PDB file of N, CA and C in Angstrom:
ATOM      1  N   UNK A   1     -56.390 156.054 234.432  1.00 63.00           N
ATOM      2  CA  UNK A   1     -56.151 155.343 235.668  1.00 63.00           C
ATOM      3  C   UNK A   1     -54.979 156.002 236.382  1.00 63.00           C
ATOM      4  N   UNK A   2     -55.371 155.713 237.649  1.00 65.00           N
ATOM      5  CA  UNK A   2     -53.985 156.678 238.259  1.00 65.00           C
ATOM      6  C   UNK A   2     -52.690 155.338 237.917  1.00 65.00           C
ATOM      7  N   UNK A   3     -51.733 156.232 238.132  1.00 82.00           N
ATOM      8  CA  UNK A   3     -50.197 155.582 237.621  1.00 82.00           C
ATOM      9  C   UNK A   3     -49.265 154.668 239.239  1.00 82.00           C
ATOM     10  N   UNK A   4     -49.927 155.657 240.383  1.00 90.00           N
ATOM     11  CA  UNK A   4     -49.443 154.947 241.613  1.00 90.00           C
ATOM     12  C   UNK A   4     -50.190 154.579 242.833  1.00 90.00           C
ATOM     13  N   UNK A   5     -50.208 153.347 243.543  1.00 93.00           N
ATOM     14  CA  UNK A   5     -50.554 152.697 244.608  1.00 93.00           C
ATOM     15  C   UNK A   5     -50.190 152.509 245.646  1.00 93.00           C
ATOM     16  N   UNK A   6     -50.430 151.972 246.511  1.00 95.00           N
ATOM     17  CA  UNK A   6     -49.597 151.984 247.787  1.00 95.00           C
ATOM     18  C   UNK A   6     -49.964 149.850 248.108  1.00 95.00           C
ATOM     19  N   UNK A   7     -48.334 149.549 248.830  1.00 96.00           N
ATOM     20  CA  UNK A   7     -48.770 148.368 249.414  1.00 96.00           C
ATOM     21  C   UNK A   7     -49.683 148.468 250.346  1.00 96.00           C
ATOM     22  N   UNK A   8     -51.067 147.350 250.065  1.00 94.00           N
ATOM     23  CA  UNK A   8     -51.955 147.423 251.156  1.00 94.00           C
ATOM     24  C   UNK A   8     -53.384 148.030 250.850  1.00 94.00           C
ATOM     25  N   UNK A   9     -53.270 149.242 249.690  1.00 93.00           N
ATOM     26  CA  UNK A   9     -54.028 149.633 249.232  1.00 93.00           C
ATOM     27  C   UNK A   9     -55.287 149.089 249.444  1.00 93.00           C
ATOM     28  N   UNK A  10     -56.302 150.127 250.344  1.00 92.00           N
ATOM     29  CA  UNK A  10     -58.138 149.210 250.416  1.00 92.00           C
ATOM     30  C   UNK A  10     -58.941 150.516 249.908  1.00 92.00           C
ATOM     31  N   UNK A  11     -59.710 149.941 248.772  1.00 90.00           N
ATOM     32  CA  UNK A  11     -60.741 150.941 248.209  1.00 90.00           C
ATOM     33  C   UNK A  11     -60.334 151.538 247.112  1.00 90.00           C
ATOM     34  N   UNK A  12     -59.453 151.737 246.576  1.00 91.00           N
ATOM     35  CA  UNK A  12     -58.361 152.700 245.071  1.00 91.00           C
ATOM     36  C   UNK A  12     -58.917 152.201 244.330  1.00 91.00           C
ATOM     37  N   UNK A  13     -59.848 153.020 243.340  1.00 89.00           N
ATOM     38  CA  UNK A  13     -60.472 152.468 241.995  1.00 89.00           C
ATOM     39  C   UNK A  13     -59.975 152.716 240.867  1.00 89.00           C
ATOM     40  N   UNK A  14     -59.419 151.669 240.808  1.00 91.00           N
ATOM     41  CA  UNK A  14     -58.579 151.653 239.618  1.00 91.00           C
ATOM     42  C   UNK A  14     -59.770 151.420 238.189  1.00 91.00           C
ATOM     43  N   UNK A  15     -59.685 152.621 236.939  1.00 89.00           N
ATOM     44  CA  UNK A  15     -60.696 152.665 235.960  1.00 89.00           C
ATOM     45  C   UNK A  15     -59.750 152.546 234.666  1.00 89.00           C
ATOM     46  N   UNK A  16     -60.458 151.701 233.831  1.00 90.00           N
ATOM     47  CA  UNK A  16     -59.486 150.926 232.715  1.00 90.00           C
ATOM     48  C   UNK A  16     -60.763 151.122 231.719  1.00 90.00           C
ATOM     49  N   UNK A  17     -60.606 151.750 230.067  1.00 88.00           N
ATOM     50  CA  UNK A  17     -61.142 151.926 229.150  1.00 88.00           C
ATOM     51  C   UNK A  17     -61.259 150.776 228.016  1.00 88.00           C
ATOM     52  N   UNK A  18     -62.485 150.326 227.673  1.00 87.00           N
ATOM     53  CA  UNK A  18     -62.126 149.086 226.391  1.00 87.00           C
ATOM     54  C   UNK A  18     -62.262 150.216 225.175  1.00 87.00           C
ATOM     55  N   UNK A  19     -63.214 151.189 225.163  1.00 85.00           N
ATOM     56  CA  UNK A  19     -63.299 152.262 224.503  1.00 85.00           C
ATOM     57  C   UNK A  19     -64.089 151.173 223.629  1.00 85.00           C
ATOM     58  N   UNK A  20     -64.999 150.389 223.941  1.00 83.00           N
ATOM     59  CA  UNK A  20     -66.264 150.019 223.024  1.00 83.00           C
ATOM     60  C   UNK A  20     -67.541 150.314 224.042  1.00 83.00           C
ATOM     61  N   UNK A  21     -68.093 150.660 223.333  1.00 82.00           N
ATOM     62  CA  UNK A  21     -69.746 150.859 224.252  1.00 82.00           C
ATOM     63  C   UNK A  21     -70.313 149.725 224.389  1.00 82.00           C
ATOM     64  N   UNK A  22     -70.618 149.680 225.582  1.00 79.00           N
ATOM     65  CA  UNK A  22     -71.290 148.817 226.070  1.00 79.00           C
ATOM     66  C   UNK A  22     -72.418 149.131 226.324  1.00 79.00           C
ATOM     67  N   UNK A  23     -73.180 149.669 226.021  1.00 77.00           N
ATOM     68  CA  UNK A  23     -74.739 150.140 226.343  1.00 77.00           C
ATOM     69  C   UNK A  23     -75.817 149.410 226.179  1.00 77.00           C
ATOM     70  N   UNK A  24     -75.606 148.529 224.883  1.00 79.00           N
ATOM     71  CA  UNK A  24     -76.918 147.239 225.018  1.00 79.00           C
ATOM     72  C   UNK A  24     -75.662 146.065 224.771  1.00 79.00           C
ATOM     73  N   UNK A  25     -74.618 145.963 225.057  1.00 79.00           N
ATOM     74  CA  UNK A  25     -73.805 144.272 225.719  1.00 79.00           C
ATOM     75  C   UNK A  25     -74.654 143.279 226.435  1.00 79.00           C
ATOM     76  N   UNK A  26     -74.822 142.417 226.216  1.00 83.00           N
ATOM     77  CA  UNK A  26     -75.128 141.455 227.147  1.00 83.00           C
ATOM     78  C   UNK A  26     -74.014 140.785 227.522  1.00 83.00           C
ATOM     79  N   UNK A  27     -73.439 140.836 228.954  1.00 83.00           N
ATOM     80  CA  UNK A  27     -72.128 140.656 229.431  1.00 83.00           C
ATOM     81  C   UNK A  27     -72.235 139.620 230.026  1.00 83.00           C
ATOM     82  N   UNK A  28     -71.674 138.590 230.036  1.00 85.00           N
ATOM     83  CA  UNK A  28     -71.454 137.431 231.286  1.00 85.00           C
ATOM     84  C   UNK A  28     -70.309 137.556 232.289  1.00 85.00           C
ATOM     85  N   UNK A  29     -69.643 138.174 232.234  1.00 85.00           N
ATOM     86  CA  UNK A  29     -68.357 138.535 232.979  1.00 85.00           C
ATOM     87  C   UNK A  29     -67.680 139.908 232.873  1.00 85.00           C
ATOM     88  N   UNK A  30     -67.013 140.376 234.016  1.00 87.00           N
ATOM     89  CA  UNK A  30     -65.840 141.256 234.000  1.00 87.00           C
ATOM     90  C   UNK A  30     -65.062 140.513 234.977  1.00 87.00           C
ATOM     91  N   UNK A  31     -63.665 140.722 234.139  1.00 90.00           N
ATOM     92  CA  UNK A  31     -62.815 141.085 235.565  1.00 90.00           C
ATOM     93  C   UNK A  31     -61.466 141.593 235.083  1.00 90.00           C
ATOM     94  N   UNK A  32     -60.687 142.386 236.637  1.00 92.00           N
ATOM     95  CA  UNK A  32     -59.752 142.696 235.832  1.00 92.00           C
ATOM     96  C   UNK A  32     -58.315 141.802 236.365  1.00 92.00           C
ATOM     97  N   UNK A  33     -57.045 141.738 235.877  1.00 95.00           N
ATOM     98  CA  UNK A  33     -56.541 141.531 235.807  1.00 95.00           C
ATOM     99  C   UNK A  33     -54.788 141.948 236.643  1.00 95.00           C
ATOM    100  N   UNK A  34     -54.400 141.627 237.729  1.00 96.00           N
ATOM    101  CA  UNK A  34     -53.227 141.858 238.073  1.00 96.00           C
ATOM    102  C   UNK A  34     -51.991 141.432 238.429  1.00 96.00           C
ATOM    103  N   UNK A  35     -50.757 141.825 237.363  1.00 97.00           N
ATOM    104  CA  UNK A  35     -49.613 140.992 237.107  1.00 97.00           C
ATOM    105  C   UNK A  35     -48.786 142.244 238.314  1.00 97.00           C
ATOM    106  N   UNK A  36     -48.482 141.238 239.456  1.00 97.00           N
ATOM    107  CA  UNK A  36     -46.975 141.705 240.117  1.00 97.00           C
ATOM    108  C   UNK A  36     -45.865 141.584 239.433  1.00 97.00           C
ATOM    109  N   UNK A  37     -44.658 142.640 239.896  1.00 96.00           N
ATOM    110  CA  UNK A  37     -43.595 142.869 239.418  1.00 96.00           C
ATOM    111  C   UNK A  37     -42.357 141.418 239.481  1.00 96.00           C
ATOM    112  N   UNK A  38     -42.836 140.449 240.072  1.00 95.00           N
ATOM    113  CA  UNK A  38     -42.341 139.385 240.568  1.00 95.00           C
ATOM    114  C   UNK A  38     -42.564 138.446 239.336  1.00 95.00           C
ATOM    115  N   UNK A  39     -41.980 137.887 238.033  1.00 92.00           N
ATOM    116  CA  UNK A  39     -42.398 137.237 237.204  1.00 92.00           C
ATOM    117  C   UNK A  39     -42.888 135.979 237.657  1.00 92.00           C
ATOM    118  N   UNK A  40     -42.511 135.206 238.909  1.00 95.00           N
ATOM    119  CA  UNK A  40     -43.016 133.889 239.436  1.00 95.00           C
ATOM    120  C   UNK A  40     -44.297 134.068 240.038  1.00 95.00           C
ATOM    121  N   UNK A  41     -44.529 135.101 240.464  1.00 94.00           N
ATOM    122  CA  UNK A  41     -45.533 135.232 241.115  1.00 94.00           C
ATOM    123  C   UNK A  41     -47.260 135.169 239.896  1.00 94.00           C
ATOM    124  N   UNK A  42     -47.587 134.311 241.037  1.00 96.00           N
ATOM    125  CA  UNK A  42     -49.333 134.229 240.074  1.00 96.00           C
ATOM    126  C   UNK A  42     -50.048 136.080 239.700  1.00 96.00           C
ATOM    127  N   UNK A  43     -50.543 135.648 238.201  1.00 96.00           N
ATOM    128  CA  UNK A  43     -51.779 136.813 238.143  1.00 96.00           C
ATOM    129  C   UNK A  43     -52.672 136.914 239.047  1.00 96.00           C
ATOM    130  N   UNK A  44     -53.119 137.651 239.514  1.00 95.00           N
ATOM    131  CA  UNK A  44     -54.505 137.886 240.683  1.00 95.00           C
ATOM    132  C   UNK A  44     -55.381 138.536 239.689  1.00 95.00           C
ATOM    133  N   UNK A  45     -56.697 137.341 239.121  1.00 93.00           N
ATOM    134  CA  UNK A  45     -57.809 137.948 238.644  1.00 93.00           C
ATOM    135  C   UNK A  45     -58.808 137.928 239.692  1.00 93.00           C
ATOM    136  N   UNK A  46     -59.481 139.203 239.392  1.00 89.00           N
ATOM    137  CA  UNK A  46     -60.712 139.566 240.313  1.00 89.00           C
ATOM    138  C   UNK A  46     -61.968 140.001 239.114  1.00 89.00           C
ATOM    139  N   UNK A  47     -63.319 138.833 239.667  1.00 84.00           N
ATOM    140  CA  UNK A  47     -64.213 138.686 238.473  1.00 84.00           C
ATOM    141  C   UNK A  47     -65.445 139.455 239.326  1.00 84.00           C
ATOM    142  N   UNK A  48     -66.414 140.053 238.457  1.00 76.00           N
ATOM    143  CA  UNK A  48     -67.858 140.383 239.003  1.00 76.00           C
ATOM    144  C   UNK A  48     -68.043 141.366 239.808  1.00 76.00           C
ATOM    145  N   UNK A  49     -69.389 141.448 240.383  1.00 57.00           N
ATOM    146  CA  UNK A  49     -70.035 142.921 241.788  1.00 57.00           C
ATOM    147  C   UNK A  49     -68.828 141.896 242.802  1.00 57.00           C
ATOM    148  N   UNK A  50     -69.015 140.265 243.036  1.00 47.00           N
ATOM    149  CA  UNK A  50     -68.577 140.438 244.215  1.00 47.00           C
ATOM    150  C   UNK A  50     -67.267 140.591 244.306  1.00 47.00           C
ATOM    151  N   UNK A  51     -66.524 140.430 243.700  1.00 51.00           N
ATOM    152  CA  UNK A  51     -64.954 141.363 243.573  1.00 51.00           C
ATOM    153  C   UNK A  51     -65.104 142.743 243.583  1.00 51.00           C
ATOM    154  N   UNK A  52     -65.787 143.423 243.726  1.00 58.00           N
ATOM    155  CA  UNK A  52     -66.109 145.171 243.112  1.00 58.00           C
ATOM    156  C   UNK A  52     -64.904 145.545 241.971  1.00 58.00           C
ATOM    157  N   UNK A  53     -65.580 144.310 240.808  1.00 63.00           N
ATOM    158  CA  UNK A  53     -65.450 145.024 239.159  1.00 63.00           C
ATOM    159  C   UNK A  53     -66.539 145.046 238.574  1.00 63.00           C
ATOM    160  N   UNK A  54     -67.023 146.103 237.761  1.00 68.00           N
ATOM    161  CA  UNK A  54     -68.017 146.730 237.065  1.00 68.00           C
ATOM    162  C   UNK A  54     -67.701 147.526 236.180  1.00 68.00           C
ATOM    163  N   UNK A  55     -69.186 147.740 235.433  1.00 63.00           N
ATOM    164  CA  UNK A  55     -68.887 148.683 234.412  1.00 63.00           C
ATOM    165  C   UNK A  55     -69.526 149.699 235.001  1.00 63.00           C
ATOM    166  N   UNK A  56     -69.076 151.028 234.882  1.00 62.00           N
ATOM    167  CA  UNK A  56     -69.659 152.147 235.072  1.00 62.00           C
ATOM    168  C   UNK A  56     -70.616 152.625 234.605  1.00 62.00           C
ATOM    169  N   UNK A  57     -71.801 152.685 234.950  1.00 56.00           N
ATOM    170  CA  UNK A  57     -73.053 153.285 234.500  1.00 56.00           C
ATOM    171  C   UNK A  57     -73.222 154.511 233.959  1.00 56.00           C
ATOM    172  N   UNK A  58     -72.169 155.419 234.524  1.00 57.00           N
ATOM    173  CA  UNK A  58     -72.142 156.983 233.789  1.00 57.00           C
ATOM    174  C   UNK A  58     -70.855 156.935 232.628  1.00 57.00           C
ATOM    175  N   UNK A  59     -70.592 156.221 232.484  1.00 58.00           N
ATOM    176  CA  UNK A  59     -69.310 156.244 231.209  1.00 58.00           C
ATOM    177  C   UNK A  59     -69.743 154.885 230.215  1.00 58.00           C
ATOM    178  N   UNK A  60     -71.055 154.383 230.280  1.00 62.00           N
ATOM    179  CA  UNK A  60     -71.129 152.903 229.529  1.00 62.00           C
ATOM    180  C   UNK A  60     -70.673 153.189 228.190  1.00 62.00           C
ATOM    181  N   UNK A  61     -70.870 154.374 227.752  1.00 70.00           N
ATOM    182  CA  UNK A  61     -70.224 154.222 226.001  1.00 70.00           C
ATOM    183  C   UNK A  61     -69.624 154.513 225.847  1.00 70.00           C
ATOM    184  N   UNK A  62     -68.239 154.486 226.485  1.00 76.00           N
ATOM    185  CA  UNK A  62     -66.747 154.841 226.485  1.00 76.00           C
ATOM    186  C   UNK A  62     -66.453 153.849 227.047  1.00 76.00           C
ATOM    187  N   UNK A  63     -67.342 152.616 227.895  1.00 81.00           N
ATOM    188  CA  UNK A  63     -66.912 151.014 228.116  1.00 81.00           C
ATOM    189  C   UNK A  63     -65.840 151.283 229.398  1.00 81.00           C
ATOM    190  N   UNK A  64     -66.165 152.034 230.218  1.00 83.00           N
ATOM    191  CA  UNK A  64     -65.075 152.613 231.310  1.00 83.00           C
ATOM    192  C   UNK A  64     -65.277 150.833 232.010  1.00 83.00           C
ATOM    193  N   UNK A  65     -64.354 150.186 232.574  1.00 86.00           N
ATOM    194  CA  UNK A  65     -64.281 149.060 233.780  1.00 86.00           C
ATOM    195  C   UNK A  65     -64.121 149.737 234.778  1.00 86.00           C
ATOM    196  N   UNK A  66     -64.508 149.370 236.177  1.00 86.00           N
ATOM    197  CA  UNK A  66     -64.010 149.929 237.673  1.00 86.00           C
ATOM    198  C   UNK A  66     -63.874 148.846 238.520  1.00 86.00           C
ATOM    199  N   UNK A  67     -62.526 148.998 239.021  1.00 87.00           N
ATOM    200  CA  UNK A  67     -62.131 148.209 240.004  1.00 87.00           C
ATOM    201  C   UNK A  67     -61.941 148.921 241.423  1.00 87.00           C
ATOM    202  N   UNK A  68     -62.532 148.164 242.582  1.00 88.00           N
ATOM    203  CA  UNK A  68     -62.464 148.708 243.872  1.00 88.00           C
ATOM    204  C   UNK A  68     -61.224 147.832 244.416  1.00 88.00           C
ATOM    205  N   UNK A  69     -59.742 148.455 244.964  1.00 89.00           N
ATOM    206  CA  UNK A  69     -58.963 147.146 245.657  1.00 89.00           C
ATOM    207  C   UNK A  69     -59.917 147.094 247.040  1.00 89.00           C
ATOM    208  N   UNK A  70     -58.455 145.760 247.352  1.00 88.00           N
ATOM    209  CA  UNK A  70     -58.663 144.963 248.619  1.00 88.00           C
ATOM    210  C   UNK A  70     -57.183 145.172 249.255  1.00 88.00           C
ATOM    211  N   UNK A  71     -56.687 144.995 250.535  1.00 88.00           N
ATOM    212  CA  UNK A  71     -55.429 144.861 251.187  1.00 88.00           C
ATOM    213  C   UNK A  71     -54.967 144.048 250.450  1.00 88.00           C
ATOM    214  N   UNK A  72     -55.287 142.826 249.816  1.00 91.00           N
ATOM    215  CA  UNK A  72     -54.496 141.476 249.474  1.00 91.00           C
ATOM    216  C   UNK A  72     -53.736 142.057 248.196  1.00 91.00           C
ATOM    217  N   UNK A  73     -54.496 143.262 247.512  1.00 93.00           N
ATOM    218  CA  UNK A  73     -54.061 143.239 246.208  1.00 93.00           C
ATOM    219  C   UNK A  73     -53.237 143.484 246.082  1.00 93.00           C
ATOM    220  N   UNK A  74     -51.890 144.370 246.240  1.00 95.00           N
ATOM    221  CA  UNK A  74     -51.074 144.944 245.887  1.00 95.00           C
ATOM    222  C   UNK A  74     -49.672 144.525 247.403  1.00 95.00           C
ATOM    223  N   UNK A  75     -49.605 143.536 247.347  1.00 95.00           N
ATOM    224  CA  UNK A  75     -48.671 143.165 248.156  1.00 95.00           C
ATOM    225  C   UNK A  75     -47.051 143.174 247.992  1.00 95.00           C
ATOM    226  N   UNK A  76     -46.435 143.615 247.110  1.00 95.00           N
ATOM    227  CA  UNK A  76     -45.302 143.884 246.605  1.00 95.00           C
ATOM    228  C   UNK A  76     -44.866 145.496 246.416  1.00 95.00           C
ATOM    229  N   UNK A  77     -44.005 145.745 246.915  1.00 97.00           N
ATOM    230  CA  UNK A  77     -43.996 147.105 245.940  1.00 97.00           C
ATOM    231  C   UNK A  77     -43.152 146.761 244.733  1.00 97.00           C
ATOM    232  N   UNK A  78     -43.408 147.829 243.176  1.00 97.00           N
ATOM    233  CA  UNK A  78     -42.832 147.515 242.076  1.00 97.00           C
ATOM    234  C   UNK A  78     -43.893 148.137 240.691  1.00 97.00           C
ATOM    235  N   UNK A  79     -43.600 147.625 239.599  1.00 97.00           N
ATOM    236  CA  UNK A  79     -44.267 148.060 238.435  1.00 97.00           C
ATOM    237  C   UNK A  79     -45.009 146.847 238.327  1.00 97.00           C
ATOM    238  N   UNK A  80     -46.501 147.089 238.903  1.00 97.00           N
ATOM    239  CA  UNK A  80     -47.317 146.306 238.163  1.00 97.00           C
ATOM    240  C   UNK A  80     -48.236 146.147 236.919  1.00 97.00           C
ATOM    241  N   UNK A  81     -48.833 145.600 236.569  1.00 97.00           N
ATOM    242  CA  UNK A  81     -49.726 145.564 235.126  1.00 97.00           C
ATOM    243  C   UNK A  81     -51.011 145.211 235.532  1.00 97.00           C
ATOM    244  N   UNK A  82     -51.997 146.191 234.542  1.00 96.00           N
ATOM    245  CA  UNK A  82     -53.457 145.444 235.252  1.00 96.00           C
ATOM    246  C   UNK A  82     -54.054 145.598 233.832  1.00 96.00           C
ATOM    247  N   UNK A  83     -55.356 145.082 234.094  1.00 96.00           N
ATOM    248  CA  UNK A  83     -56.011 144.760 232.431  1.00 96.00           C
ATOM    249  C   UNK A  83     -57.258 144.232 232.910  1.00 96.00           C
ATOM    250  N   UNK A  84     -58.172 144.569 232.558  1.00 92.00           N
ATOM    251  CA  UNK A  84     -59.565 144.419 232.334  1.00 92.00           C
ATOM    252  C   UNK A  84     -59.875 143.762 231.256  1.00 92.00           C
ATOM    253  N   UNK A  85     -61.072 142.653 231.507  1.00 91.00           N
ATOM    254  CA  UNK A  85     -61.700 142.301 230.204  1.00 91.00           C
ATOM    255  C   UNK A  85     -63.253 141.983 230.478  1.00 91.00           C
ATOM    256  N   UNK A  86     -63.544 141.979 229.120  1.00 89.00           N
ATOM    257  CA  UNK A  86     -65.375 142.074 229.636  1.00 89.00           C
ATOM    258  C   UNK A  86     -65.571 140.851 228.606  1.00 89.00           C
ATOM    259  N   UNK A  87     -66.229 140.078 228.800  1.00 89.00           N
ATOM    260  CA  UNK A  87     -66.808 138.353 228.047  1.00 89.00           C
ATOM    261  C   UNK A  87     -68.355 138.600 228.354  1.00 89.00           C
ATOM    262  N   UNK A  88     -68.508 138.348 226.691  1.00 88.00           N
ATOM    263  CA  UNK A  88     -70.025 138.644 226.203  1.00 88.00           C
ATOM    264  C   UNK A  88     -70.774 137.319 226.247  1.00 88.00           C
ATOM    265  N   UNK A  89     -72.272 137.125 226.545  1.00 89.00           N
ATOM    266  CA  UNK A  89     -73.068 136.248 226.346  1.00 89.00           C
ATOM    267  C   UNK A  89     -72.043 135.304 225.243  1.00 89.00           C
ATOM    268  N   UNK A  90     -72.270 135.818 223.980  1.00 92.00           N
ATOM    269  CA  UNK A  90     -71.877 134.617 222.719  1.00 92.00           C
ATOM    270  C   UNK A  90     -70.680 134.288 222.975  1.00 92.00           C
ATOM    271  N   UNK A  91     -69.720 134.687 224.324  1.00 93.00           N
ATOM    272  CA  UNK A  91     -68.486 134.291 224.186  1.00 93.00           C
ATOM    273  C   UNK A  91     -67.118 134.980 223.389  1.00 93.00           C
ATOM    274  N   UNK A  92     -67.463 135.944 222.728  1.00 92.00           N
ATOM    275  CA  UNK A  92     -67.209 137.240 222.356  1.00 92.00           C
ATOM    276  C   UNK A  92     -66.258 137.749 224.169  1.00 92.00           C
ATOM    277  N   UNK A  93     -65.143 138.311 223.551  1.00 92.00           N
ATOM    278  CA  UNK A  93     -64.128 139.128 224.570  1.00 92.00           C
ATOM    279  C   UNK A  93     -63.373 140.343 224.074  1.00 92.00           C
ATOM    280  N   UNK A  94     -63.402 141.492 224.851  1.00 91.00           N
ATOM    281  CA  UNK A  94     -62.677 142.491 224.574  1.00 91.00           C
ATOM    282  C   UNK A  94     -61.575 142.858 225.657  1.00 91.00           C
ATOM    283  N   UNK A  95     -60.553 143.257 225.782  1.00 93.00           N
ATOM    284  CA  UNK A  95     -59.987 143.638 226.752  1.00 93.00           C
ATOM    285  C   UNK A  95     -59.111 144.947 226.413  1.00 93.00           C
ATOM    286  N   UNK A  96     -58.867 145.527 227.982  1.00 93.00           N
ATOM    287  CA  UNK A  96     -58.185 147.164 227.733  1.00 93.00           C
ATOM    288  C   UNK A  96     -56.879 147.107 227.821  1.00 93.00           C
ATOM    289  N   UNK A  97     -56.289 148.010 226.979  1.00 94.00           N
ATOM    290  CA  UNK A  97     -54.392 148.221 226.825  1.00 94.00           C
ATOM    291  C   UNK A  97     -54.674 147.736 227.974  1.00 94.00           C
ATOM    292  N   UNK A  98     -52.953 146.784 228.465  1.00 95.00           N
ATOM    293  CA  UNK A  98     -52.480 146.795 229.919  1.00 95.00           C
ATOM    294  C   UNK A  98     -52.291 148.248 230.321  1.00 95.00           C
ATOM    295  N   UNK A  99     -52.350 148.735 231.311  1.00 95.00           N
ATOM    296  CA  UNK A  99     -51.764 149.752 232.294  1.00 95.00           C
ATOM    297  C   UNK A  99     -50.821 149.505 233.212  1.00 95.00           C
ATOM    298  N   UNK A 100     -49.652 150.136 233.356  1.00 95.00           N
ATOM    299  CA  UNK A 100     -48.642 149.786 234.693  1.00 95.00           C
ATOM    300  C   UNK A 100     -49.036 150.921 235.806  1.00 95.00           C
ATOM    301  N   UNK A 101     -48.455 150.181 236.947  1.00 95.00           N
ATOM    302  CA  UNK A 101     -49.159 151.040 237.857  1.00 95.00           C
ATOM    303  C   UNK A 101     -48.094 150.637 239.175  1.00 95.00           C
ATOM    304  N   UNK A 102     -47.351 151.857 239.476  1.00 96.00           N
ATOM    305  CA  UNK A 102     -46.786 151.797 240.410  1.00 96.00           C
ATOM    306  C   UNK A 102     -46.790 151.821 241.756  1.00 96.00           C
ATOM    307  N   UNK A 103     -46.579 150.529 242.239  1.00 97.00           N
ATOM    308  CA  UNK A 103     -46.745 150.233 243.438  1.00 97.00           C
ATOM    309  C   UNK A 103     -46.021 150.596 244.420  1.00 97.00           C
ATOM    310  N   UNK A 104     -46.066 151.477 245.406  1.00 96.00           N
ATOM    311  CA  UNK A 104     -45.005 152.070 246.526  1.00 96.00           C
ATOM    312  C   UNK A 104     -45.288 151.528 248.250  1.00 96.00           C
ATOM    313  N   UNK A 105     -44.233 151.883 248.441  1.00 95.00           N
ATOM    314  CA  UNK A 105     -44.317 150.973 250.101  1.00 95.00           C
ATOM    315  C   UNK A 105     -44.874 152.703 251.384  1.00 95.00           C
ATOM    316  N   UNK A 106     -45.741 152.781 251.906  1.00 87.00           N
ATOM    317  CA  UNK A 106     -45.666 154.127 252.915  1.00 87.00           C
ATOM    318  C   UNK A 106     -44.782 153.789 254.032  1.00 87.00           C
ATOM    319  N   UNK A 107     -44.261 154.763 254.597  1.00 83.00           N
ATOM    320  CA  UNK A 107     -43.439 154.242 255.777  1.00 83.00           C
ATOM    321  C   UNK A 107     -43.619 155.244 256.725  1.00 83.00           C
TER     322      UNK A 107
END
């Protein structure tokens, strides 16, 4: 995953590894996960196609996640944390190391 972002950021696909194959999963969920540098501040989870999180079709057995941002996402600049997790039919969950990911202001 890349290491830096920009406030405002629209479209940056951020790609996070569970490093289990998912090739015959039966999945009920993805989403991933984002902690601002602000400890008060809420996590922003983003679930499913209509969030644009997915699993990657050309990396399924390396379990790659892909996240597409939005403007809303990254509203702080700072060291943020993001994390993916994928929830199986039986209720079964895996999730990927956190990643930090530095958030910068353009000027």
């Amino acid at each position: 995953m890349s290491t830096t972002a920009y406030v405002g950021d629209v479209g940056r696909v951020l790609r996070l590894q569970t490093r289990q194959d998912l090739t015959t999963a039966v999945v009920a969920t993805t989403e991933v996960r984002l902690k601002p540098p602000d400890p008060s501040a809420a996590t922003k989870v983003r679930t499913g196609t209509a969030e644009r999180v997915s699993i990657n079709a050309t990396n399924i057995t390396d379990g790659w996640i892909e996240y597409t941002t939005i403007g809303a996402d990254f509203d702080e600049a700072g060291a943020w944390h993001v994390q993916a997790r994928v929830t199986f039919s039986d209720g079964d969950q895996i999730a990927t190391a956190i990643a930090d990911l530095e958030v910068k202001v353009l000027i």
